[in-house]
mmCIF file of C-alpha atoms in Angstrom:
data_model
loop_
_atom_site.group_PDB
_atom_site.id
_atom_site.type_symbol
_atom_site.label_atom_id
_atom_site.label_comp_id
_atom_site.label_asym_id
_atom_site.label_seq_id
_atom_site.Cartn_x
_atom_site.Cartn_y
_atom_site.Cartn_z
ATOM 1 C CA UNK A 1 0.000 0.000 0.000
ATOM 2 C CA UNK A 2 1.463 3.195 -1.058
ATOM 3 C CA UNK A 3 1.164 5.885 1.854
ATOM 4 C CA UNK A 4 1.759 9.786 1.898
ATOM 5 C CA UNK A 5 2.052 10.850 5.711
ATOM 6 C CA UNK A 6 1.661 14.566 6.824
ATOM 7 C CA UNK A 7 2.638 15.086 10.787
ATOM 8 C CA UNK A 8 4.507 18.371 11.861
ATOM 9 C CA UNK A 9 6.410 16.197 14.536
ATOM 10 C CA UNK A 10 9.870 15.067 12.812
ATOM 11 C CA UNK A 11 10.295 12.818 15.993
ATOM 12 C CA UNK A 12 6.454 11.045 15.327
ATOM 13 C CA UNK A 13 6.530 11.509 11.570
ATOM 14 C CA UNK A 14 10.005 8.853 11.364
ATOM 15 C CA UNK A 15 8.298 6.753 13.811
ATOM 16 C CA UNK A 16 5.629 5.954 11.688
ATOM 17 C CA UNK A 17 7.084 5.579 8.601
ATOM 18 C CA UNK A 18 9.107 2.753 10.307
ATOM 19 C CA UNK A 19 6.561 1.520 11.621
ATOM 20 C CA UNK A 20 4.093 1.562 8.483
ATOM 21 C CA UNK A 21 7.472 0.409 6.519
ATOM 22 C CA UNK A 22 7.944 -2.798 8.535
ATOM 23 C CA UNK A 23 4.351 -3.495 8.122
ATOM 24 C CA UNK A 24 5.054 -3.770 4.302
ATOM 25 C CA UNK A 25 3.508 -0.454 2.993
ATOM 26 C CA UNK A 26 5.653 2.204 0.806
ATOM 27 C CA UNK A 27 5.580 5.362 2.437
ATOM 28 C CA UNK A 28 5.935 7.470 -0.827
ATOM 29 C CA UNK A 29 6.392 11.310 1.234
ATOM 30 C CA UNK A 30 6.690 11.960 4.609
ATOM 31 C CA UNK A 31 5.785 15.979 5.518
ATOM 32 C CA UNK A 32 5.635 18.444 7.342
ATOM 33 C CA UNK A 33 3.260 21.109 6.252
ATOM 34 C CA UNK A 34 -0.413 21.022 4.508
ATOM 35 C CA UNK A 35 0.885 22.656 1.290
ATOM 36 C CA UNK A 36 3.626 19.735 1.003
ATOM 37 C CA UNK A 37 0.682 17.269 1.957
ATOM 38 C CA UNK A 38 -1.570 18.653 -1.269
ATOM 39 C CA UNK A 39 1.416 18.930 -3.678
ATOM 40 C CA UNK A 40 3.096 14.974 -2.349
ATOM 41 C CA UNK A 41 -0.375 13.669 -3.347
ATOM 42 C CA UNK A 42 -1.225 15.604 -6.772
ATOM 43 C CA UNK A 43 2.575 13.944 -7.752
ATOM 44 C CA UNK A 44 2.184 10.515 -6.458
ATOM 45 C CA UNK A 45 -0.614 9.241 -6.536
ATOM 46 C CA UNK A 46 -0.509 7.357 -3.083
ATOM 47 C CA UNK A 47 -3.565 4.732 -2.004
ATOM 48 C CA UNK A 48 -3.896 6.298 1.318
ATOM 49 C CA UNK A 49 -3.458 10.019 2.971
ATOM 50 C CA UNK A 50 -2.112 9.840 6.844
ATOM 51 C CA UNK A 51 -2.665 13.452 8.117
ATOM 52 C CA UNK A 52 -2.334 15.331 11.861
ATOM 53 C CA UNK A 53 -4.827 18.767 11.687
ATOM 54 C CA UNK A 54 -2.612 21.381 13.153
ATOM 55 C CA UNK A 55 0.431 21.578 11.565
ATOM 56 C CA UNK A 56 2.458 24.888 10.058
ATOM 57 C CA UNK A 57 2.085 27.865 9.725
ATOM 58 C CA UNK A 58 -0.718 28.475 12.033
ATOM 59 C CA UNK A 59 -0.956 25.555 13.690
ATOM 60 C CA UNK A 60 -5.050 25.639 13.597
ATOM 61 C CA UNK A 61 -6.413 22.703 10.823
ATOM 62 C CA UNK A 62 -4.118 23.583 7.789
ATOM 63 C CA UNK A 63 -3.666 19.409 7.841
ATOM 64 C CA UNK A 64 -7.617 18.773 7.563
ATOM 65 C CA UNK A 65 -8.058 21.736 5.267
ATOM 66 C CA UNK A 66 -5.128 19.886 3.154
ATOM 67 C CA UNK A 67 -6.875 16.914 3.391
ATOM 68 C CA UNK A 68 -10.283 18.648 2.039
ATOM 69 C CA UNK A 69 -7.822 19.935 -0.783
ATOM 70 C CA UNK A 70 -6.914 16.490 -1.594
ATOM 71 C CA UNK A 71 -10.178 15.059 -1.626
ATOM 72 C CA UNK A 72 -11.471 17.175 -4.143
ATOM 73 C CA UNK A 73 -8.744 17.486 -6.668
ATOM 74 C CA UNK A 74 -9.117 12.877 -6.273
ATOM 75 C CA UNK A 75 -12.695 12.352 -5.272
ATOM 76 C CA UNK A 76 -12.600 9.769 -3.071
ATOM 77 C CA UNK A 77 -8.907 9.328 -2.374
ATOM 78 C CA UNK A 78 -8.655 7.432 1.376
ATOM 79 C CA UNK A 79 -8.057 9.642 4.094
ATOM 80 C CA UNK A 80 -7.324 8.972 7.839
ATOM 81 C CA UNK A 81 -7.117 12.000 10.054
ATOM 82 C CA UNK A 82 -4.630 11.383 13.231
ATOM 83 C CA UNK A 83 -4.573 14.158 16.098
ATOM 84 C CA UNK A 84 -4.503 15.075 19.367
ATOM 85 C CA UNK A 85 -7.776 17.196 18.142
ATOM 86 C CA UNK A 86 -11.257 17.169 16.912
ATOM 87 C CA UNK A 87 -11.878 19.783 14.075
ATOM 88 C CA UNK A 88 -15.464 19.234 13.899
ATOM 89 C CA UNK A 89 -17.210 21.785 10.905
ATOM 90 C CA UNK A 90 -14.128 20.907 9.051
ATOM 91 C CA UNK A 91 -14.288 17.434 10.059
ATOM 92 C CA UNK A 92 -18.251 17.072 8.668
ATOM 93 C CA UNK A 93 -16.851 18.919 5.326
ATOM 94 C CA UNK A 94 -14.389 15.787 4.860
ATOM 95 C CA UNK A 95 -17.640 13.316 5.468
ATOM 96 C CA UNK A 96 -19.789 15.455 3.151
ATOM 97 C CA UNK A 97 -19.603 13.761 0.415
ATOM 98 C CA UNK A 98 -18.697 10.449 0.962
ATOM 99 C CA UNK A 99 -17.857 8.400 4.039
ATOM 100 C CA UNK A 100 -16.087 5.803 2.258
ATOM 101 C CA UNK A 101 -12.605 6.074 2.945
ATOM 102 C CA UNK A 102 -12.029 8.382 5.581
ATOM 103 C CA UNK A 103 -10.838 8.049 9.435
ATOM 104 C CA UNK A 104 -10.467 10.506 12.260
ATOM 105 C CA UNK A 105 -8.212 8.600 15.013
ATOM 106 C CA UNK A 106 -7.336 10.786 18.411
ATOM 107 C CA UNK A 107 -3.403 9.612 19.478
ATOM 108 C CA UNK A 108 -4.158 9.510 22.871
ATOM 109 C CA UNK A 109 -7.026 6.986 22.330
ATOM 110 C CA UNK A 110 -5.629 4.641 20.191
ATOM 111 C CA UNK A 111 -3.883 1.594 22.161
ATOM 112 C CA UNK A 112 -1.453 0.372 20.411
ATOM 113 C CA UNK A 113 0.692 0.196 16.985
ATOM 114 C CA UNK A 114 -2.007 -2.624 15.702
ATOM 115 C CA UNK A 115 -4.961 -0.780 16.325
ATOM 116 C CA UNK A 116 -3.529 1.964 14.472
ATOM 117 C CA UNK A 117 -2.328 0.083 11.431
ATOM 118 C CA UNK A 118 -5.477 -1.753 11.034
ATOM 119 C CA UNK A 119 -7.510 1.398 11.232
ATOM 120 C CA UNK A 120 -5.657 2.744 8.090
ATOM 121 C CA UNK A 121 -5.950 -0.495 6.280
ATOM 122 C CA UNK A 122 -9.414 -0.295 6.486
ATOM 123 C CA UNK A 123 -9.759 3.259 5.280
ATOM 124 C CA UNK A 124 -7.707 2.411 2.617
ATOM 125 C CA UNK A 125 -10.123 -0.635 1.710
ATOM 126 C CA UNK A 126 -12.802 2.685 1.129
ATOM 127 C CA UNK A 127 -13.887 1.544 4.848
ATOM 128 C CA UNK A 128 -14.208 4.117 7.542
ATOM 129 C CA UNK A 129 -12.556 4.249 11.332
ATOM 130 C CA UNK A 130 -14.224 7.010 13.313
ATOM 131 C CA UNK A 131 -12.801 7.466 17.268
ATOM 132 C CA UNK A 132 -16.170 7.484 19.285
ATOM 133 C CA UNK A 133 -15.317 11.134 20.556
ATOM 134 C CA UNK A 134 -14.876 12.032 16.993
ATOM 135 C CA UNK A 135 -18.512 10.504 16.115
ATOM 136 C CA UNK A 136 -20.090 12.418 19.303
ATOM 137 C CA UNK A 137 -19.083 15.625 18.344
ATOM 138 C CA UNK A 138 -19.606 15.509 14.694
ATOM 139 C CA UNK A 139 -23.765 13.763 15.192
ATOM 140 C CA UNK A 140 -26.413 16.554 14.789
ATOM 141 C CA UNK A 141 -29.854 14.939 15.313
ATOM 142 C CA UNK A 142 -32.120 16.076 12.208
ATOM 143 C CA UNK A 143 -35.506 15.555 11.608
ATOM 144 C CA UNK A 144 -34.937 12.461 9.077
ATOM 145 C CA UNK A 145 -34.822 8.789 9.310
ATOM 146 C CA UNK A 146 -31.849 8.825 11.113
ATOM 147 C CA UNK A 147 -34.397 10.561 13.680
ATOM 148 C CA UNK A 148 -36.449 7.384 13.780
ATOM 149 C CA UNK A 149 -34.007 4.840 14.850
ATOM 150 C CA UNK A 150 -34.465 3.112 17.840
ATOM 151 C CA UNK A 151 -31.869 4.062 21.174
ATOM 152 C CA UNK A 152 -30.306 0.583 20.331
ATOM 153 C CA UNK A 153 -29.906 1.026 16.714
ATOM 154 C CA UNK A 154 -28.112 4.067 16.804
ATOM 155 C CA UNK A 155 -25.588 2.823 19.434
ATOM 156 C CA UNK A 156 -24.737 0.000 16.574
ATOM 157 C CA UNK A 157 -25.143 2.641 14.140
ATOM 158 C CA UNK A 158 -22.372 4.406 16.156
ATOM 159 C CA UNK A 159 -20.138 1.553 16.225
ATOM 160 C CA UNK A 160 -20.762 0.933 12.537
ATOM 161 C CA UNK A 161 -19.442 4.716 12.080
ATOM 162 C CA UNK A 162 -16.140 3.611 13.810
ATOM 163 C CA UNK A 163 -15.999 1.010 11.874
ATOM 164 C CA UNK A 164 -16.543 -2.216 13.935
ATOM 165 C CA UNK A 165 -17.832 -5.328 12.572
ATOM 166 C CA UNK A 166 -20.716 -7.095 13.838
ATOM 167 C CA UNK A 167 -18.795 -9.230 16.132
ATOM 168 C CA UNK A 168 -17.270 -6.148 17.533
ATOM 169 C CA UNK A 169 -20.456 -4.508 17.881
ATOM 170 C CA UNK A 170 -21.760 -7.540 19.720
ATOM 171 C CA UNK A 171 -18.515 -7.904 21.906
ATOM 172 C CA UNK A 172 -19.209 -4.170 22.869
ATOM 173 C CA UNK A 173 -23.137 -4.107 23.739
ATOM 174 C CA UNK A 174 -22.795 -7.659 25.497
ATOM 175 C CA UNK A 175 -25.644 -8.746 22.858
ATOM 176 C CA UNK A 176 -25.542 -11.555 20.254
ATOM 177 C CA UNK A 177 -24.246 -10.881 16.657
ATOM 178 C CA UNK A 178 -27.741 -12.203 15.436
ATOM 179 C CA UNK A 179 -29.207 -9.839 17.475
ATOM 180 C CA UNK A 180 -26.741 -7.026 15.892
ATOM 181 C CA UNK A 181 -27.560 -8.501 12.550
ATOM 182 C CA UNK A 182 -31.522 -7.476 13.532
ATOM 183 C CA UNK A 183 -30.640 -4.343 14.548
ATOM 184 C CA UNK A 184 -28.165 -3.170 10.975
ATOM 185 C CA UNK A 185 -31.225 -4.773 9.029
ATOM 186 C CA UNK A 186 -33.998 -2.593 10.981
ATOM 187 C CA UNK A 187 -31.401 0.480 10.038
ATOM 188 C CA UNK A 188 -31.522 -0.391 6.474
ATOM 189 C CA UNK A 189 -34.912 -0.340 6.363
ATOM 190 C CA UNK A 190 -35.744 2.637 8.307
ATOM 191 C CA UNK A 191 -32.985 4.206 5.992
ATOM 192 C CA UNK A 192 -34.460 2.946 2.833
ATOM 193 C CA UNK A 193 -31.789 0.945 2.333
ATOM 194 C CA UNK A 194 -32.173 -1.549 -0.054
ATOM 195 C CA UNK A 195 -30.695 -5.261 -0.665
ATOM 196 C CA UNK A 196 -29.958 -4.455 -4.252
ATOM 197 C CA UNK A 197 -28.405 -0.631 -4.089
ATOM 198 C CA UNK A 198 -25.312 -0.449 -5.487
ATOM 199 C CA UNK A 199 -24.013 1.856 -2.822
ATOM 200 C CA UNK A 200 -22.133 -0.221 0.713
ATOM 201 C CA UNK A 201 -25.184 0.247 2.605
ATOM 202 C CA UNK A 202 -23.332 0.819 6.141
ATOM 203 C CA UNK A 203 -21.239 3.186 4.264
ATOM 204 C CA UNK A 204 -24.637 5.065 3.457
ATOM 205 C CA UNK A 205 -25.712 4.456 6.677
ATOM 206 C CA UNK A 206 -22.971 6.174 8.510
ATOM 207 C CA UNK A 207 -22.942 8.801 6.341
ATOM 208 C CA UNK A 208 -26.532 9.722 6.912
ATOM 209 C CA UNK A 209 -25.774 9.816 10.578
ATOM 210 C CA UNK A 210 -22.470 12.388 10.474
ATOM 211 C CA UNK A 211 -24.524 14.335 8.361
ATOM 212 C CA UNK A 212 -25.608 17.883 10.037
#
């Protein structure tokens, strides 16, 4: 997997390009600015965007706005945000259009190396991997379907947003996964979801509930 990382840190940013190398992925540009960030990925071409928010000059969310940048000169080019920091009207911009692909991952939550690296794998499968502070921050309860869900259903909703399986989802409510398997089907249908869309329906799904 070909990987351009943007983290203002020298001392974190050669961490995890060892790390992401010895995992087997080609870290095409490591850098330290947004500008560098939106110029490494117009030249290469990378499967996968690794980006912190506040980085140089200002040190506010030239990273995320990079990001943004990125997005919409490659529609749809995977993107996981990593930060100390939730940006959240920027944030809903990068979700706006799709939620395939993208990742918003707070350092001081994630455990360890693994949980890190399979995160970004995911996102660059055009999965997503939402932090649950990222996903409470960025939910704005509109007067839609999303509206109609049951308590349950939008907890597994909200684990669907940080990408869990059902498994995990069951593991984490202490239900069955039949019972989780219920609960994503009664979300499909109160979605209007369909068997035979063509879009991932729990991508659709999530994005529906980031939405403002």
């Amino acid at each position: 997997m070909r990987v351009v990382l943007a983290e203002d840190s020298a001392v974190l940013r050669e961490g995890m390009v060892r790390l992401l190398e010895l995992r087997g992925h080609q870290v095409q540009a490591a850098v330290g600015d947004g500008d560098e960030l939106v110029a490494a990925v117009e030249e290469l071409v990378p499967d996968v965007v690794v980006t912190d928010v506040r980085m140089p000059p200002g040190h506010t969310d030239e990273g995320l706005r990079a990001a943004l940048e990125c997005r919409r000169r490659r529609p749809g080019l995977p993107v996981l945000v990593f930060s100390q920091y939730v940006e959240n009207r920027i944030a809903r911009d990068l979700v706006a259009g799709s939620a395939a692909g993208v990742g918003y991952l707070l350092k001081d939550r994630v455990a360890d190396s693994a949980e890190f690296l399979d995160a970004l794998e995911r996102v660059a499968a055009g999965g997503t991997a939402l932090d649950p502070e990222v996903v409470a921050q960025l939910v704005r309860h509109g007067r839609d379907a999303v509206a109609e869900l049951t308590p349950r259903e939008l907890q597994v909703l909200a684990a669907m947003a940080e990408g869990l399986s059902n498994a995990a989802i069951a593991t984490r409510l202490a239900i069955g996964e039949r019972a989780v398997e219920k609960h994503v089907a009664g979300i499909f249908t109160t979605l209007d979801l369909p068997p035979g869309a063509a879009e991932n329906r729990r991508v659709v799904a999530v994005l529906r509930y980031l939405r403002r």
